[in-house]
PDB file of C-alpha atoms in Angstrom:
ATOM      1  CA  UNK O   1     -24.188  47.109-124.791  1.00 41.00           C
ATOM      2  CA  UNK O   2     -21.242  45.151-123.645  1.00 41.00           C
ATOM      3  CA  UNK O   3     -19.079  44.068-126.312  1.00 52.00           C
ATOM      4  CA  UNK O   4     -19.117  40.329-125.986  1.00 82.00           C
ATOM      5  CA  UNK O   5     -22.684  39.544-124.706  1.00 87.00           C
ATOM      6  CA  UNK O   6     -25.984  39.571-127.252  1.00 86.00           C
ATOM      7  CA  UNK O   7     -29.385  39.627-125.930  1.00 87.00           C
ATOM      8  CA  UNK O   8     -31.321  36.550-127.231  1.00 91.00           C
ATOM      9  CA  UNK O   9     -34.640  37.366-125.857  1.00 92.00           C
ATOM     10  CA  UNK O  10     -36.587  37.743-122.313  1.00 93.00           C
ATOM     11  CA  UNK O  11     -37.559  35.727-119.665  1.00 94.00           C
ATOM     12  CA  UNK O  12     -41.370  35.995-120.049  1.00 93.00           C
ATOM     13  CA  UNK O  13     -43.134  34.785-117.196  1.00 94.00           C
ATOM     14  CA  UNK O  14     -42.855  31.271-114.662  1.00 94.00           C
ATOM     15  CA  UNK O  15     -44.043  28.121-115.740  1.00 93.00           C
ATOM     16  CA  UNK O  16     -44.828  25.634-112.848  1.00 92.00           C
ATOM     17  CA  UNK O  17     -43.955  25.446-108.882  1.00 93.00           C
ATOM     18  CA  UNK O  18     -40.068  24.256-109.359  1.00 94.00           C
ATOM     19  CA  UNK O  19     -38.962  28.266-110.626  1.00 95.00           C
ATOM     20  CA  UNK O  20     -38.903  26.534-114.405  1.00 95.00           C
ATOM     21  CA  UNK O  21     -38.909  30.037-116.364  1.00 95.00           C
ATOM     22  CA  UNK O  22     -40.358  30.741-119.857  1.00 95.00           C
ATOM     23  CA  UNK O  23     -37.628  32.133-122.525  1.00 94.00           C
ATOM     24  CA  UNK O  24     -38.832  33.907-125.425  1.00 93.00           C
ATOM     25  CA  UNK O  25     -35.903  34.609-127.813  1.00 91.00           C
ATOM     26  CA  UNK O  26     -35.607  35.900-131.376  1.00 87.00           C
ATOM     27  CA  UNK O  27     -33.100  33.511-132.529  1.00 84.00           C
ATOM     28  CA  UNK O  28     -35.095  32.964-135.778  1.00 80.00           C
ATOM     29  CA  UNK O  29     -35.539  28.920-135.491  1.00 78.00           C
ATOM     30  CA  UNK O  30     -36.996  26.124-132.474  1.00 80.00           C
ATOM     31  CA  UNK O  31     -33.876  25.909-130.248  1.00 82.00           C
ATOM     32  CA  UNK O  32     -33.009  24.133-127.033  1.00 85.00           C
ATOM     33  CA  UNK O  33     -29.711  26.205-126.581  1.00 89.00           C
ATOM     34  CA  UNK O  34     -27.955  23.147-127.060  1.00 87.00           C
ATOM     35  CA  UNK O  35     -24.556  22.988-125.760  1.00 87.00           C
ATOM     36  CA  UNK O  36     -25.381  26.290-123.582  1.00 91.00           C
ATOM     37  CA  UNK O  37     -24.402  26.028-120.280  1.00 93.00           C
ATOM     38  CA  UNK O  38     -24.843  29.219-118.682  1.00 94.00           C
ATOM     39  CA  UNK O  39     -26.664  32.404-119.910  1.00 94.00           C
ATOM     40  CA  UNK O  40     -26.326  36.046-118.395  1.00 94.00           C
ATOM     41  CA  UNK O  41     -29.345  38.305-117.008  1.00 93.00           C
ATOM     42  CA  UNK O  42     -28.393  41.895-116.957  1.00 85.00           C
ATOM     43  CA  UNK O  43     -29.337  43.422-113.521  1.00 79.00           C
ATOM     44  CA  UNK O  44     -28.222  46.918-113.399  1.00 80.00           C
ATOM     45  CA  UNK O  45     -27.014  48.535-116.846  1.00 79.00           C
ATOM     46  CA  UNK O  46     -23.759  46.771-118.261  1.00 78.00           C
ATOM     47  CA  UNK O  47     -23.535  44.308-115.243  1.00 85.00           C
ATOM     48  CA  UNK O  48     -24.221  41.189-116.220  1.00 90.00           C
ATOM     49  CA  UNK O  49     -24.910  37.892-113.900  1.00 92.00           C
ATOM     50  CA  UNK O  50     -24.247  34.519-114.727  1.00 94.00           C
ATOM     51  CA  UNK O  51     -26.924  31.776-114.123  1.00 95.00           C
ATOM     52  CA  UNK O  52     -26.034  28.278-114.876  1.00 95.00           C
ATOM     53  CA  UNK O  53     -28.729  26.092-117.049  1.00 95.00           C
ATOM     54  CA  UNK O  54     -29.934  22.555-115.843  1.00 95.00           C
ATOM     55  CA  UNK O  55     -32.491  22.109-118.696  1.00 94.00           C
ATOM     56  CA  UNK O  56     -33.927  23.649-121.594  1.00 93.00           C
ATOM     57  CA  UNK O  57     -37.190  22.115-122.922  1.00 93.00           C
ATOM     58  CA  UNK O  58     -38.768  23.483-126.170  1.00 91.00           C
ATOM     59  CA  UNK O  59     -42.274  24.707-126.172  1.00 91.00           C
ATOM     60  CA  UNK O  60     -42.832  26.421-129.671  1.00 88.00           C
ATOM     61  CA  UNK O  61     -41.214  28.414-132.366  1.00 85.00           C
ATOM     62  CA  UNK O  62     -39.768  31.161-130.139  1.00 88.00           C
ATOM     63  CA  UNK O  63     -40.000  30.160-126.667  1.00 92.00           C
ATOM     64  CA  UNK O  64     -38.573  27.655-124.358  1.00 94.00           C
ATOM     65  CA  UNK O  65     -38.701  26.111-120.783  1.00 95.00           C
ATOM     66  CA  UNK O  66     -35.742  26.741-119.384  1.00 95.00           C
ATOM     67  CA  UNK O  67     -34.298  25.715-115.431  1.00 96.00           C
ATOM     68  CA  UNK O  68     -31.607  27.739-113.688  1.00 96.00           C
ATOM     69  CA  UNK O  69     -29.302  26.718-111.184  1.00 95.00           C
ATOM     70  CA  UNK O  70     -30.634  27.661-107.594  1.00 95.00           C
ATOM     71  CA  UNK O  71     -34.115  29.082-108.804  1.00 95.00           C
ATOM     72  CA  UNK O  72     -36.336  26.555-107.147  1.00 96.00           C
ATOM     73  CA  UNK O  73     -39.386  28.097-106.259  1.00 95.00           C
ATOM     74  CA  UNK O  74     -42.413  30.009-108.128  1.00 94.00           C
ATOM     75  CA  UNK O  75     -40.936  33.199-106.205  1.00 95.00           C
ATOM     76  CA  UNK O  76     -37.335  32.808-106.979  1.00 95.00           C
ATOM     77  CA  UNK O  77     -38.175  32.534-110.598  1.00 94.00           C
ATOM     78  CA  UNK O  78     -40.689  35.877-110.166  1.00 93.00           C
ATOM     79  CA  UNK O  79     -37.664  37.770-108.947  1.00 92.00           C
ATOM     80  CA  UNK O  80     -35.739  37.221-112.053  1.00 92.00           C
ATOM     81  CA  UNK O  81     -38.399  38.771-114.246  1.00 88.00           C
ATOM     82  CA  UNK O  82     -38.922  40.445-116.419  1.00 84.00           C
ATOM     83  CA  UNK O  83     -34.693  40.121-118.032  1.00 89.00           C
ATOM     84  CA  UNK O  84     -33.294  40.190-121.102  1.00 90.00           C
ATOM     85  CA  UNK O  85     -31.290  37.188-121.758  1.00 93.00           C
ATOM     86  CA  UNK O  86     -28.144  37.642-122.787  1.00 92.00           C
ATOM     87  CA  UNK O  87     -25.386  34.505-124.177  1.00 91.00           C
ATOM     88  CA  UNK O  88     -21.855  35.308-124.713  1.00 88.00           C
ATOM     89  CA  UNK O  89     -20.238  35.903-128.152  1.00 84.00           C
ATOM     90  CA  UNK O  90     -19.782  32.233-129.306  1.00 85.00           C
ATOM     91  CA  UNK O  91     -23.092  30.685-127.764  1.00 87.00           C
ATOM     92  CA  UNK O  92     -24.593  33.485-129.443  1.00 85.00           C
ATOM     93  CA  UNK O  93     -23.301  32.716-132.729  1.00 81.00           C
ATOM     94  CA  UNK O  94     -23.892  28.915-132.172  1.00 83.00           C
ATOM     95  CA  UNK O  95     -27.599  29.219-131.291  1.00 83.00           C
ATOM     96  CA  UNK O  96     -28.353  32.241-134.283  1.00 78.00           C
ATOM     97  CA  UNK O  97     -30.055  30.883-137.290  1.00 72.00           C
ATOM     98  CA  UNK O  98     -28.152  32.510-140.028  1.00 70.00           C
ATOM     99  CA  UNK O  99     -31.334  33.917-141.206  1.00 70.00           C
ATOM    100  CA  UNK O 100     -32.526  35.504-138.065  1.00 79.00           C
ATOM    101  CA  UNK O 101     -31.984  39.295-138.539  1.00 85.00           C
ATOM    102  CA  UNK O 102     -30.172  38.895-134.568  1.00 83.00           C
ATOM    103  CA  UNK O 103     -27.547  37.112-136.685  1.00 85.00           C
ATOM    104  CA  UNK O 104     -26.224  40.705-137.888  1.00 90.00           C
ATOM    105  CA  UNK O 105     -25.672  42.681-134.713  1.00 90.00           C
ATOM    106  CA  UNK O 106     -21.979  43.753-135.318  1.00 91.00           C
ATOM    107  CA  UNK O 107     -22.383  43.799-138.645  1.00 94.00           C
ATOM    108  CA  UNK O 108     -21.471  47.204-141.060  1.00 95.00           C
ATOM    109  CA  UNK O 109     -23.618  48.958-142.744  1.00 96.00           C
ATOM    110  CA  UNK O 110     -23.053  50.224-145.629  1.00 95.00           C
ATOM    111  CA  UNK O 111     -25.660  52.306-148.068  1.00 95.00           C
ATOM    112  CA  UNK O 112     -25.534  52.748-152.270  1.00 93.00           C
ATOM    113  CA  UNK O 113     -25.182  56.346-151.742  1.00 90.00           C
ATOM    114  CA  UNK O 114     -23.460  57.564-149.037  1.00 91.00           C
ATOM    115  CA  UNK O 115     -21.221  54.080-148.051  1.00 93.00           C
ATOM    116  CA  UNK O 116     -20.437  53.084-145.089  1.00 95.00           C
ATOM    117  CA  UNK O 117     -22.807  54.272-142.378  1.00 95.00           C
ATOM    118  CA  UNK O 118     -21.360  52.417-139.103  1.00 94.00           C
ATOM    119  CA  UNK O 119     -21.689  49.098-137.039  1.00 95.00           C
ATOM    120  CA  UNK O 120     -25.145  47.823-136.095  1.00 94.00           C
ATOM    121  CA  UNK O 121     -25.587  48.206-132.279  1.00 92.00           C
ATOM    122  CA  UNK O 122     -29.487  46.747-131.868  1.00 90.00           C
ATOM    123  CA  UNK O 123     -32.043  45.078-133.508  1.00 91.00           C
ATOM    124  CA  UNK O 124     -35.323  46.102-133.271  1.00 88.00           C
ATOM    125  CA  UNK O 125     -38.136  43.457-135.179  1.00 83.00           C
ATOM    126  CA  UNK O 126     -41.534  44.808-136.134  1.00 78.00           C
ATOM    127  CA  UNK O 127     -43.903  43.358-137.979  1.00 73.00           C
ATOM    128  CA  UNK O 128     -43.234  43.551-141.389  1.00 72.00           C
ATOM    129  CA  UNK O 129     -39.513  45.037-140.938  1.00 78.00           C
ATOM    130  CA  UNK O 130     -36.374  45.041-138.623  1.00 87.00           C
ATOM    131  CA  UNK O 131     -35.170  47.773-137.812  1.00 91.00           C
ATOM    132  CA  UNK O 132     -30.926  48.427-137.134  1.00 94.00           C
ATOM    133  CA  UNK O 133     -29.592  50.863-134.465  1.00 94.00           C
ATOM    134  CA  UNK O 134     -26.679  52.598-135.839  1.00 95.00           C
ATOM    135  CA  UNK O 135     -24.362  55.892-134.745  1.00 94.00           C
ATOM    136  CA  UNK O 136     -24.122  58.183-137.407  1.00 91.00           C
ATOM    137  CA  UNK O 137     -21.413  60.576-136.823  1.00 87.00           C
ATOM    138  CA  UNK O 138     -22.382  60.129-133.369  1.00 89.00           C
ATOM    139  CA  UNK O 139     -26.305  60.411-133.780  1.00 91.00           C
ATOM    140  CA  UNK O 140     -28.639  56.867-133.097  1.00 93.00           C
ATOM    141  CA  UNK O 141     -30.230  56.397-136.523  1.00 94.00           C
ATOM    142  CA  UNK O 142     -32.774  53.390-136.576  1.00 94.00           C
ATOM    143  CA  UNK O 143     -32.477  51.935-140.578  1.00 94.00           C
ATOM    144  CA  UNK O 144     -34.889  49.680-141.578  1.00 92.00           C
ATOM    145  CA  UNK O 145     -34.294  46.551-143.450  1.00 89.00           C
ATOM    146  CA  UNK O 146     -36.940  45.030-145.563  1.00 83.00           C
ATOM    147  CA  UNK O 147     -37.417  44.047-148.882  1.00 81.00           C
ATOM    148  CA  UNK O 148     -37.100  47.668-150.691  1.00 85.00           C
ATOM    149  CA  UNK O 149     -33.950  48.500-148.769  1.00 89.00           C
ATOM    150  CA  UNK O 150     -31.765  45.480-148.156  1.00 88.00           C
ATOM    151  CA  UNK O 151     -29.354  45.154-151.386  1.00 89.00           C
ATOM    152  CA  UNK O 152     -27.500  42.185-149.560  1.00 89.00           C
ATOM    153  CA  UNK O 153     -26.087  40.663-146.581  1.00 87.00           C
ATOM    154  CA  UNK O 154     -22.012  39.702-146.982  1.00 89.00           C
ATOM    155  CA  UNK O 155     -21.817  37.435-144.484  1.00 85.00           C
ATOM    156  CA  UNK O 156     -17.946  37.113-145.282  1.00 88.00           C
ATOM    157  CA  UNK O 157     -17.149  40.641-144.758  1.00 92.00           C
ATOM    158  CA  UNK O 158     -19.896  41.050-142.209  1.00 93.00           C
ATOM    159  CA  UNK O 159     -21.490  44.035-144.391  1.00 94.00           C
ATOM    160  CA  UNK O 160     -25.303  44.681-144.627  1.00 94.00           C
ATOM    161  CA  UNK O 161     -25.559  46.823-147.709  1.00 94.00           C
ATOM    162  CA  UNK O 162     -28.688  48.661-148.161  1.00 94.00           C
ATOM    163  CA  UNK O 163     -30.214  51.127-150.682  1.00 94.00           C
ATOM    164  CA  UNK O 164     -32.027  53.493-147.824  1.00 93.00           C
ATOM    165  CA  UNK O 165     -34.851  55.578-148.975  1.00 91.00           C
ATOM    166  CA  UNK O 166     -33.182  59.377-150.526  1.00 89.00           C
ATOM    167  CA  UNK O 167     -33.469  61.810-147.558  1.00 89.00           C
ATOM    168  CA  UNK O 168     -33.380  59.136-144.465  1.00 91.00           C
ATOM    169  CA  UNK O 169     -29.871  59.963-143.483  1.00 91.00           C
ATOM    170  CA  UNK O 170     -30.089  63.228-143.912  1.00 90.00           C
ATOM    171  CA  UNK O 171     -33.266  63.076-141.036  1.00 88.00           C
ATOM    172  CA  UNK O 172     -30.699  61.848-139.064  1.00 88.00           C
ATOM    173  CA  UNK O 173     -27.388  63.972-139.339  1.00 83.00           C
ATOM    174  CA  UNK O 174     -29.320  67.274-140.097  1.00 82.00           C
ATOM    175  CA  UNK O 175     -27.218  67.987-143.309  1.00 72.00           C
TER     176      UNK O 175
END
């Protein structure tokens, strides 16, 4: 994942004749992406593509209408899909609810036990629990973060500090 761009969500299908597209995004609260004036599709892997926004018109909780510049037709629109939407850094942060568990990609992790465990790289919701991508001495460990194993989130130092289940780290460095 690039550094500086965050994946908000996908482009979920087309909505109407004019290439309108529908946005589904995980940003935790009913947004119109206000003050966002151009979001990023990622066409081939770390190579990302600017498309400029005319409107954004709220349909629900987690989804939006939303209007790119030059996608005019029911075709163009079909061409785009299916994308993950990507803002930049400081949209992204803008448009997070603080709550939304999107808000802590970037964050640290750090555990009771064994301390700090590395930088969250993904997050993964399920029902029930998100789950955090993180390298572990170079191993992808997927942590999950629910109501037994979240401790706190320091939003100040950027720290999520959990209390993982004994043996879970281990699964994933082999010690």
């Amino acid at each position: 994942m690039a550094n500086n761009y965050f994946s908000i969500g996908k482009l979920a299908s087309a909505h109407g004749l004019q290439g309108d597209l529908v946005l589904r995004h995980s940003l935790g609260k009913r947004s119109a992406l206000k003050g966002v004036t151009v979001i990023f599709l990622e066409e081939r892997k770390n190579s990302f593509i600017p498309y400029f926004v005319q409107q954004v018109t709220v349909k629900d909780g987690e989804n939006v209408y939303i209007k790119l510049e030059g996608i005019d037709t029911k075709e163009a629109a079909h061409k785009l899909m299916p994308a993950q939407v990507y803002l930049q850094e400081d949209d992204f942060k803008q448009q997070t609810a603080s709550s939304a568990p999107l808000a802590l990609l970037g964050y640290a992790v750090e555990d009771q036990q064994y301390g700090p465990l590395g930088t969250i790289e993904e997050v993964i919701e399920m029902p029930m629990q998100v789950l955090v991508k993180v390298f572990i001495k170079g191993k992808e460990a997927l942590l999950p973060v629910n109501e037994q194993s979240l401790v706190k989130v320091d939003k100040k130092q950027q720290t999520v500090h959990l209390n993982l289940p004994d043996g879970l780290i281990e699964l994933y460095t082999g010690e």
